[in-house]
Short mmCIF file of N, CA and C in Angstrom, two decimals:
data_model
loop_
_atom_site.label_atom_id
_atom_site.label_comp_id
_atom_site.label_asym_id
_atom_site.label_seq_id
_atom_site.Cartn_x
_atom_site.Cartn_y
_atom_site.Cartn_z
N UNK A 1 17.98 -28.18 63.88
CA UNK A 1 16.55 -29.09 64.09
C UNK A 1 17.05 -29.48 65.47
N UNK A 2 18.47 -29.50 66.47
CA UNK A 2 19.57 -30.36 67.36
C UNK A 2 18.55 -29.89 69.00
N UNK A 3 18.50 -28.38 68.40
CA UNK A 3 17.83 -28.02 69.82
C UNK A 3 16.49 -28.47 70.30
N UNK A 4 15.81 -28.44 68.54
CA UNK A 4 14.42 -28.86 69.24
C UNK A 4 13.99 -29.99 69.64
N UNK A 5 14.63 -31.36 69.13
CA UNK A 5 14.97 -32.11 69.46
C UNK A 5 15.42 -32.73 71.02
N UNK A 6 15.88 -31.59 71.53
CA UNK A 6 16.52 -32.07 72.59
C UNK A 6 15.49 -31.80 73.04
N UNK A 7 14.94 -30.27 73.15
CA UNK A 7 13.80 -29.62 73.59
C UNK A 7 13.09 -30.84 74.36
N UNK A 8 12.54 -31.52 72.89
CA UNK A 8 11.61 -32.32 73.43
C UNK A 8 11.50 -33.45 74.11
N UNK A 9 12.97 -33.74 74.21
CA UNK A 9 13.54 -34.69 74.77
C UNK A 9 13.39 -36.45 73.22
N UNK A 10 13.39 -36.15 72.54
CA UNK A 10 13.14 -36.81 71.72
C UNK A 10 15.18 -37.17 70.60
N UNK A 11 16.05 -36.10 70.85
CA UNK A 11 17.50 -36.61 70.49
C UNK A 11 18.09 -37.87 70.65
N UNK A 12 18.41 -38.77 69.78
CA UNK A 12 18.83 -40.06 70.10
C UNK A 12 20.39 -39.41 69.96
N UNK A 13 21.49 -39.39 69.25
CA UNK A 13 22.94 -39.62 69.07
C UNK A 13 23.16 -38.28 67.95
N UNK A 14 23.89 -37.70 68.23
CA UNK A 14 24.51 -36.84 66.97
C UNK A 14 24.63 -37.84 65.37
N UNK A 15 24.73 -39.72 65.42
CA UNK A 15 24.53 -39.94 64.09
C UNK A 15 22.93 -39.88 63.76
N UNK A 16 22.24 -39.43 64.56
CA UNK A 16 20.92 -39.09 63.52
C UNK A 16 20.41 -37.88 63.40
N UNK A 17 21.36 -37.30 63.60
CA UNK A 17 21.08 -35.59 63.65
C UNK A 17 21.07 -35.29 61.99
N UNK A 18 20.54 -33.76 61.92
CA UNK A 18 19.82 -33.57 60.33
C UNK A 18 21.68 -32.02 60.39
N UNK A 19 22.41 -32.44 59.17
CA UNK A 19 23.68 -31.96 58.78
C UNK A 19 23.12 -30.99 57.58
N UNK A 20 23.62 -30.00 57.05
CA UNK A 20 23.50 -29.50 56.56
C UNK A 20 24.85 -29.31 55.57
N UNK A 21 24.98 -28.94 54.02
CA UNK A 21 26.73 -28.88 54.07
C UNK A 21 26.79 -28.03 54.01
N UNK A 22 26.16 -26.24 54.34
CA UNK A 22 27.11 -25.41 55.44
C UNK A 22 25.95 -24.45 56.08
N UNK A 23 26.16 -23.96 56.37
CA UNK A 23 25.41 -22.88 57.26
C UNK A 23 25.91 -21.80 57.91
N UNK A 24 25.12 -20.71 57.44
CA UNK A 24 25.28 -19.18 58.23
C UNK A 24 24.95 -19.17 59.68
N UNK A 25 25.65 -18.53 60.66
CA UNK A 25 24.59 -18.13 61.76
C UNK A 25 25.25 -16.20 61.90
N UNK A 26 23.90 -15.81 62.79
CA UNK A 26 25.14 -14.62 63.29
C UNK A 26 25.12 -14.56 64.29
N UNK A 27 26.42 -14.49 64.97
CA UNK A 27 26.91 -15.01 65.98
C UNK A 27 26.78 -13.73 67.07
N UNK A 28 26.25 -12.52 66.85
CA UNK A 28 25.80 -11.63 67.67
C UNK A 28 24.03 -11.62 68.26
N UNK A 29 23.94 -12.52 67.13
CA UNK A 29 22.04 -12.71 67.83
C UNK A 29 22.07 -14.00 68.16
N UNK A 30 22.09 -14.51 69.22
CA UNK A 30 22.29 -15.23 69.72
C UNK A 30 22.54 -16.63 69.32
N UNK A 31 23.69 -16.47 68.60
CA UNK A 31 23.65 -17.90 67.45
C UNK A 31 22.55 -18.07 66.43
N UNK A 32 21.61 -17.12 65.99
CA UNK A 32 20.55 -17.42 65.46
C UNK A 32 21.11 -18.10 63.49
N UNK A 33 21.01 -18.79 63.02
CA UNK A 33 20.89 -19.62 62.06
C UNK A 33 20.30 -18.99 60.56
N UNK A 34 20.58 -17.81 59.71
CA UNK A 34 19.89 -17.73 58.35
C UNK A 34 20.29 -18.15 56.83
N UNK A 35 21.06 -18.47 56.72
CA UNK A 35 21.25 -19.36 55.50
C UNK A 35 21.50 -20.25 55.51
N UNK A 36 21.28 -21.64 55.23
CA UNK A 36 21.51 -23.07 55.35
C UNK A 36 21.97 -22.75 53.77
N UNK A 37 22.73 -23.81 53.29
CA UNK A 37 23.31 -24.60 51.95
C UNK A 37 23.09 -25.81 51.79
N UNK A 38 22.31 -25.96 50.54
CA UNK A 38 22.11 -27.63 50.04
C UNK A 38 23.27 -28.26 48.54
N UNK A 39 24.09 -28.31 48.44
CA UNK A 39 24.70 -28.43 47.69
C UNK A 39 24.58 -30.02 47.18
N UNK A 40 24.34 -30.02 45.80
CA UNK A 40 24.06 -31.69 44.96
C UNK A 40 23.51 -31.98 43.92
N UNK A 41 23.93 -32.88 43.50
CA UNK A 41 24.05 -33.90 42.11
C UNK A 41 25.58 -33.78 41.13
N UNK A 42 25.99 -33.81 42.08
CA UNK A 42 27.22 -33.96 41.37
C UNK A 42 28.06 -35.21 40.88
N UNK A 43 27.19 -36.19 41.00
CA UNK A 43 27.13 -37.47 40.55
C UNK A 43 25.70 -37.87 39.67
N UNK A 44 24.84 -36.86 39.11
CA UNK A 44 23.64 -36.93 38.73
C UNK A 44 22.50 -37.66 39.34
N UNK A 45 22.36 -37.68 40.88
CA UNK A 45 21.73 -38.86 41.70
C UNK A 45 20.58 -37.68 41.58
N UNK A 46 19.56 -37.94 41.05
CA UNK A 46 18.13 -37.32 41.27
C UNK A 46 17.79 -37.20 42.69
N UNK A 47 18.06 -38.38 42.86
CA UNK A 47 17.29 -39.49 44.36
C UNK A 47 17.63 -37.94 45.46
N UNK A 48 19.30 -37.69 45.61
CA UNK A 48 19.41 -36.56 46.07
C UNK A 48 18.88 -35.30 45.79
N UNK A 49 19.09 -35.02 45.17
CA UNK A 49 18.98 -33.73 44.71
C UNK A 49 17.30 -33.42 45.34
N UNK A 50 16.33 -34.07 45.02
CA UNK A 50 14.82 -34.03 45.64
C UNK A 50 15.27 -33.95 47.05
N UNK A 51 16.02 -34.83 47.43
CA UNK A 51 16.25 -35.25 48.78
C UNK A 51 16.97 -33.86 49.96
N UNK A 52 17.42 -33.13 48.95
CA UNK A 52 18.41 -31.85 49.56
C UNK A 52 17.04 -30.48 49.55
N UNK A 53 16.10 -31.05 48.20
CA UNK A 53 14.95 -30.11 48.35
C UNK A 53 14.30 -30.24 49.85
N UNK A 54 14.26 -31.07 50.16
CA UNK A 54 13.55 -31.47 51.32
C UNK A 54 14.32 -31.20 52.61
N UNK A 55 15.22 -31.82 52.77
CA UNK A 55 16.09 -31.04 53.85
C UNK A 55 15.70 -29.31 53.92
N UNK A 56 16.49 -29.06 53.06
CA UNK A 56 16.57 -27.57 52.93
C UNK A 56 15.29 -26.67 53.39
N UNK A 57 14.37 -27.39 53.10
CA UNK A 57 12.53 -26.84 53.69
C UNK A 57 12.58 -26.90 55.45
N UNK A 58 12.82 -28.57 55.52
CA UNK A 58 12.91 -28.91 56.67
C UNK A 58 13.49 -27.48 57.90
N UNK A 59 14.67 -27.92 57.60
CA UNK A 59 16.16 -26.91 57.39
C UNK A 59 15.54 -25.27 58.19
N UNK A 60 14.52 -24.86 56.96
CA UNK A 60 14.58 -23.47 57.20
C UNK A 60 13.38 -23.55 58.08
N UNK A 61 12.35 -24.19 58.39
CA UNK A 61 11.42 -24.65 59.43
C UNK A 61 11.74 -24.26 60.83
N UNK A 62 12.71 -25.19 60.97
CA UNK A 62 13.46 -25.20 62.47
C UNK A 62 14.35 -24.13 62.47
N UNK A 63 14.91 -23.36 61.42
CA UNK A 63 15.57 -22.09 61.50
C UNK A 63 14.62 -21.28 62.59
N UNK A 64 14.04 -21.46 61.47
CA UNK A 64 12.33 -19.56 61.78
C UNK A 64 11.91 -20.60 62.89
N UNK A 65 11.64 -21.79 63.69
CA UNK A 65 11.16 -21.98 64.88
C UNK A 65 11.93 -21.82 66.11
N UNK A 66 13.39 -21.90 65.54
CA UNK A 66 14.46 -21.31 66.48
C UNK A 66 13.79 -19.52 66.59
N UNK A 67 14.21 -18.68 66.09
CA UNK A 67 13.79 -17.49 66.37
C UNK A 67 12.77 -16.91 66.48
N UNK A 68 11.77 -17.84 66.49
CA UNK A 68 10.44 -17.31 67.11
C UNK A 68 10.49 -18.02 69.11
N UNK A 69 11.41 -19.52 68.96
CA UNK A 69 11.56 -19.60 70.37
C UNK A 69 12.65 -18.70 71.11
N UNK A 70 13.46 -18.14 70.50
CA UNK A 70 14.36 -17.23 71.35
C UNK A 70 13.52 -15.88 71.26
N UNK A 71 13.08 -15.18 70.87
CA UNK A 71 12.67 -13.89 70.67
C UNK A 71 10.65 -13.83 70.84
N UNK A 72 10.64 -14.72 71.54
CA UNK A 72 8.99 -14.78 72.26
C UNK A 72 8.34 -14.32 72.27
N UNK A 73 8.58 -12.61 72.59
CA UNK A 73 7.70 -11.44 73.17
C UNK A 73 7.96 -10.50 71.86
N UNK A 74 8.38 -10.79 70.95
CA UNK A 74 8.47 -9.81 69.54
C UNK A 74 7.01 -9.68 69.38
N UNK A 75 6.70 -8.40 68.84
CA UNK A 75 5.62 -8.93 67.69
C UNK A 75 5.60 -8.86 66.53
N UNK A 76 3.93 -9.87 66.36
CA UNK A 76 4.07 -10.34 64.22
C UNK A 76 4.24 -9.87 63.83
N UNK A 77 4.23 -8.57 63.94
CA UNK A 77 4.34 -7.72 63.00
C UNK A 77 5.37 -7.19 62.23
N UNK A 78 6.67 -7.62 63.47
CA UNK A 78 8.10 -7.89 63.57
C UNK A 78 8.94 -9.05 63.06
N UNK A 79 7.76 -10.01 63.92
CA UNK A 79 7.95 -11.45 63.32
C UNK A 79 8.21 -11.37 61.90
N UNK A 80 7.10 -11.21 60.75
CA UNK A 80 6.55 -11.42 59.52
C UNK A 80 7.41 -10.84 58.94
N UNK A 81 8.64 -10.07 58.83
CA UNK A 81 8.98 -9.42 58.46
C UNK A 81 10.39 -10.30 58.22
N UNK A 82 10.78 -11.11 59.31
CA UNK A 82 12.03 -12.03 59.07
C UNK A 82 12.44 -13.17 58.42
N UNK A 83 13.03 -13.46 58.11
CA UNK A 83 13.25 -14.71 56.91
C UNK A 83 14.40 -14.99 56.79
N UNK A 84 14.24 -16.37 56.85
CA UNK A 84 15.31 -17.85 56.83
C UNK A 84 15.82 -17.94 55.51
N UNK A 85 16.95 -18.44 54.91
CA UNK A 85 16.72 -18.28 53.44
C UNK A 85 17.59 -20.03 53.54
N UNK A 86 17.68 -21.06 52.35
CA UNK A 86 18.51 -21.53 51.96
C UNK A 86 18.44 -21.85 50.70
N UNK A 87 19.90 -22.15 50.37
CA UNK A 87 20.50 -22.00 48.96
C UNK A 87 20.80 -23.36 48.37
N UNK A 88 20.00 -23.60 47.24
CA UNK A 88 20.76 -25.18 46.55
C UNK A 88 21.11 -24.89 45.04
N UNK A 89 21.87 -25.70 45.15
CA UNK A 89 22.63 -25.80 43.90
C UNK A 89 22.68 -26.87 43.56
N UNK A 90 23.18 -27.14 42.85
CA UNK A 90 22.01 -28.32 42.03
C UNK A 90 23.55 -28.84 40.34
N UNK A 91 23.81 -29.42 40.32
CA UNK A 91 24.49 -30.51 39.65
C UNK A 91 25.38 -29.25 38.43
N UNK A 92 25.86 -28.42 38.91
CA UNK A 92 26.31 -27.44 37.50
C UNK A 92 25.57 -26.85 36.74
N UNK A 93 24.51 -26.87 36.84
CA UNK A 93 23.10 -26.93 36.34
C UNK A 93 22.79 -24.92 37.26
N UNK A 94 22.64 -25.00 38.19
CA UNK A 94 21.67 -23.96 38.31
C UNK A 94 21.88 -23.44 40.02
N UNK A 95 21.55 -22.36 40.92
CA UNK A 95 21.50 -22.18 41.92
C UNK A 95 20.08 -21.52 42.14
N UNK A 96 19.25 -21.53 43.51
CA UNK A 96 18.57 -20.97 43.65
C UNK A 96 18.55 -20.84 45.07
N UNK A 97 18.05 -19.30 45.20
CA UNK A 97 18.10 -18.93 46.70
C UNK A 97 17.18 -18.62 47.24
N UNK A 98 16.62 -19.15 48.24
CA UNK A 98 15.07 -19.17 48.78
C UNK A 98 14.35 -19.05 49.86
N UNK A 99 13.60 -18.14 50.08
CA UNK A 99 13.09 -17.73 51.39
C UNK A 99 11.77 -18.56 51.69
N UNK A 100 12.17 -18.45 53.49
CA UNK A 100 11.02 -18.68 53.77
C UNK A 100 10.97 -17.41 55.55
N UNK A 101 9.54 -17.17 55.73
CA UNK A 101 8.89 -16.23 56.38
C UNK A 101 7.89 -16.76 57.02
N UNK A 102 7.63 -15.86 58.15
CA UNK A 102 5.78 -16.30 58.97
C UNK A 102 4.48 -15.05 57.96
N UNK A 103 3.57 -15.72 57.88
CA UNK A 103 2.90 -15.00 57.36
C UNK A 103 1.45 -14.96 58.36
N UNK A 104 0.64 -14.04 58.81
CA UNK A 104 -0.90 -13.71 59.50
C UNK A 104 -1.31 -15.25 59.77
N UNK A 105 -2.36 -15.86 60.41
CA UNK A 105 -3.21 -16.89 60.11
C UNK A 105 -2.68 -18.24 59.78
N UNK A 106 -1.33 -18.46 61.06
CA UNK A 106 -0.10 -19.38 60.73
C UNK A 106 0.41 -20.04 59.38
N UNK A 107 0.64 -19.41 58.61
CA UNK A 107 0.73 -19.72 56.98
C UNK A 107 2.43 -19.31 57.10
N UNK A 108 3.18 -19.83 56.14
CA UNK A 108 4.66 -19.54 56.16
C UNK A 108 4.29 -19.46 54.46
N UNK A 109 5.14 -18.57 53.93
CA UNK A 109 5.66 -17.84 52.58
C UNK A 109 6.71 -18.86 52.28
N UNK A 110 7.24 -19.32 51.56
CA UNK A 110 8.31 -19.76 50.62
C UNK A 110 8.36 -19.50 49.24
N UNK A 111 9.09 -18.99 49.05
CA UNK A 111 9.97 -18.10 47.37
C UNK A 111 10.95 -18.35 47.53
N UNK A 112 10.97 -18.38 46.02
CA UNK A 112 12.74 -18.46 45.16
C UNK A 112 13.01 -16.83 45.24
N UNK A 113 13.59 -16.17 46.17
CA UNK A 113 14.39 -14.80 45.75
C UNK A 113 15.48 -14.41 44.44
N UNK A 114 16.17 -15.39 44.61
CA UNK A 114 17.23 -15.47 42.96
C UNK A 114 17.41 -16.92 42.46
N UNK A 115 17.22 -16.74 41.55
CA UNK A 115 17.89 -17.88 40.58
C UNK A 115 19.57 -17.64 39.50
N UNK A 116 19.66 -18.49 39.30
CA UNK A 116 20.72 -18.33 38.26
C UNK A 116 20.81 -19.49 37.91
N UNK A 117 20.38 -19.75 36.38
CA UNK A 117 20.42 -21.23 35.77
C UNK A 117 21.78 -21.06 34.28
N UNK A 118 23.17 -21.63 34.00
CA UNK A 118 23.77 -22.29 33.52
C UNK A 118 23.76 -23.02 32.51
N UNK A 119 24.14 -23.17 31.76
CA UNK A 119 23.60 -24.42 30.32
C UNK A 119 25.90 -24.52 30.10
N UNK A 120 26.65 -23.85 30.44
CA UNK A 120 27.73 -23.48 30.07
C UNK A 120 28.85 -22.92 30.19
N UNK A 121 30.05 -23.50 31.11
CA UNK A 121 30.91 -22.74 31.97
C UNK A 121 32.23 -22.22 30.40
N UNK A 122 31.41 -22.57 29.14
CA UNK A 122 32.50 -22.22 28.64
C UNK A 122 32.19 -20.90 28.44
N UNK A 123 31.18 -19.91 27.97
CA UNK A 123 30.19 -18.74 27.93
C UNK A 123 30.66 -18.08 29.09
N UNK A 124 31.91 -17.67 29.13
CA UNK A 124 32.03 -17.46 30.62
C UNK A 124 31.83 -15.55 30.27
N UNK A 125 31.31 -14.36 29.06
CA UNK A 125 31.11 -13.54 29.41
C UNK A 125 29.49 -13.20 29.16
N UNK A 126 29.18 -14.23 29.28
CA UNK A 126 27.48 -13.99 29.46
C UNK A 126 27.05 -14.70 31.20
N UNK A 127 28.14 -15.56 31.44
CA UNK A 127 28.03 -16.73 32.96
C UNK A 127 28.81 -15.62 34.12
N UNK A 128 29.79 -14.86 33.59
CA UNK A 128 30.15 -13.54 34.88
C UNK A 128 29.32 -12.50 35.86
N UNK A 129 28.87 -12.10 34.54
CA UNK A 129 27.78 -10.87 34.83
C UNK A 129 26.56 -11.27 35.38
N UNK A 130 25.95 -12.74 35.09
CA UNK A 130 24.88 -13.31 35.50
C UNK A 130 25.54 -13.88 37.07
N UNK A 131 26.41 -14.02 37.34
CA UNK A 131 27.19 -14.64 38.43
C UNK A 131 27.15 -13.54 39.81
N UNK A 132 28.12 -12.75 38.90
CA UNK A 132 27.73 -11.11 40.10
C UNK A 132 26.02 -10.54 40.44
N UNK A 133 25.60 -10.78 39.80
CA UNK A 133 24.50 -10.04 39.59
C UNK A 133 23.79 -10.66 40.77
N UNK A 134 23.66 -12.49 40.50
CA UNK A 134 23.11 -13.14 41.22
C UNK A 134 23.68 -12.92 43.10
N UNK A 135 24.70 -12.99 43.54
CA UNK A 135 25.90 -12.98 44.38
C UNK A 135 25.56 -11.43 44.79
N UNK A 136 24.94 -10.64 44.40
CA UNK A 136 25.19 -9.02 44.69
C UNK A 136 23.89 -8.67 45.54
N UNK A 137 22.87 -10.03 44.09
CA UNK A 137 21.33 -9.76 45.00
C UNK A 137 21.23 -10.82 46.25
N UNK A 138 21.74 -11.76 46.09
CA UNK A 138 21.92 -12.92 47.57
C UNK A 138 22.12 -12.07 48.54
N UNK A 139 23.71 -10.88 48.25
CA UNK A 139 23.84 -10.37 49.50
C UNK A 139 22.64 -9.43 50.01
N UNK A 140 22.42 -8.87 49.11
CA UNK A 140 21.11 -7.84 49.46
C UNK A 140 20.30 -8.59 50.27
N UNK A 141 19.61 -9.45 49.38
CA UNK A 141 18.74 -10.14 50.89
C UNK A 141 18.87 -10.55 51.78
N UNK A 142 20.00 -10.74 51.78
CA UNK A 142 21.08 -11.39 53.40
C UNK A 142 21.07 -10.34 54.07
N UNK A 143 21.19 -8.88 53.44
CA UNK A 143 21.55 -7.74 54.42
C UNK A 143 20.03 -6.94 55.15
N UNK A 144 18.77 -7.34 54.13
CA UNK A 144 17.87 -6.93 54.44
C UNK A 144 17.02 -7.97 55.26
N UNK A 145 17.30 -9.39 55.59
CA UNK A 145 16.83 -9.91 56.80
C UNK A 145 17.59 -9.95 57.96
N UNK A 146 19.13 -9.56 57.55
CA UNK A 146 19.81 -9.65 59.57
C UNK A 146 18.95 -8.38 59.72
N UNK A 147 18.98 -7.10 59.23
CA UNK A 147 17.97 -5.95 59.56
C UNK A 147 16.58 -6.32 59.86
N UNK A 148 15.74 -7.32 59.70
CA UNK A 148 14.37 -7.84 60.30
C UNK A 148 15.00 -8.48 61.34
N UNK A 149 15.72 -9.69 61.58
CA UNK A 149 16.09 -10.08 62.19
C UNK A 149 16.82 -9.08 64.04
N UNK A 150 17.62 -7.76 63.10
CA UNK A 150 17.85 -6.83 64.58
C UNK A 150 16.00 -6.32 65.12
N UNK A 151 15.57 -5.85 63.90
CA UNK A 151 14.48 -4.86 64.65
C UNK A 151 13.50 -6.40 65.36
N UNK A 152 13.15 -7.44 65.00
CA UNK A 152 13.47 -8.37 65.70
C UNK A 152 13.07 -9.18 67.23
N UNK A 153 15.10 -8.41 67.69
CA UNK A 153 15.26 -9.05 68.34
C UNK A 153 15.05 -7.23 69.26
N UNK A 154 14.91 -6.09 68.96
CA UNK A 154 14.61 -4.52 69.97
C UNK A 154 13.17 -4.74 69.95
N UNK A 155 12.27 -5.52 69.32
CA UNK A 155 10.69 -5.74 69.95
C UNK A 155 10.81 -6.74 70.80
N UNK A 156 11.72 -7.47 70.61
CA UNK A 156 11.46 -8.79 71.89
C UNK A 156 12.37 -8.01 73.44
N UNK A 157 13.05 -7.13 73.60
CA UNK A 157 13.35 -6.85 74.67
C UNK A 157 12.30 -5.53 74.64
N UNK A 158 12.02 -4.92 73.82
CA UNK A 158 10.78 -3.83 73.97
C UNK A 158 9.66 -4.36 74.64
N UNK A 159 9.44 -4.85 74.19
CA UNK A 159 7.63 -6.02 74.88
C UNK A 159 8.44 -6.86 76.14
N UNK A 160 9.77 -7.40 76.45
CA UNK A 160 10.03 -8.22 77.46
C UNK A 160 9.79 -7.40 79.07
N UNK A 161 10.06 -5.67 78.86
CA UNK A 161 10.23 -5.12 79.71
C UNK A 161 8.55 -4.99 80.47
N UNK A 162 8.05 -4.80 79.24
CA UNK A 162 6.33 -4.61 79.21
C UNK A 162 6.10 -5.53 80.41
N UNK A 163 6.23 -6.79 80.30
CA UNK A 163 5.68 -8.05 80.81
C UNK A 163 6.12 -8.00 82.39
N UNK A 164 7.47 -7.87 82.20
CA UNK A 164 7.95 -7.80 83.77
C UNK A 164 6.79 -7.37 84.72
#
């Protein structure tokens, strides 16, 4: 989000900038931010939990905007396939993996791609297989997202060559 603020001339200082709990970047693809992580609720603070959902959403919007800015010559069809993700882990109760993608007519598509709900860590026989399924499914979603961004990059370079 800092990149957009600097571009618009609204960046004040580092104290005012948005920070997430964790961020995954694709360093081979112009440092594109792919996955944002927000962890909240360790002190049962419901206000922080709700705030982190909003932070995740606005962070995902900034990430999709950055992708659009970096690959401005890519086709809309390829851009629709690109997804950014954010993971919310809250209060030792659940994990949600959300995806955000662009759709035609200036719409954005927000979906829960994967979720893991748990109530008690003592029941390891049920929890561990569910956790493995969640992690494996998340890995697959991340791989598809990376593949779509690579295809977006290729579309960008092909279309850019046509406009020269």
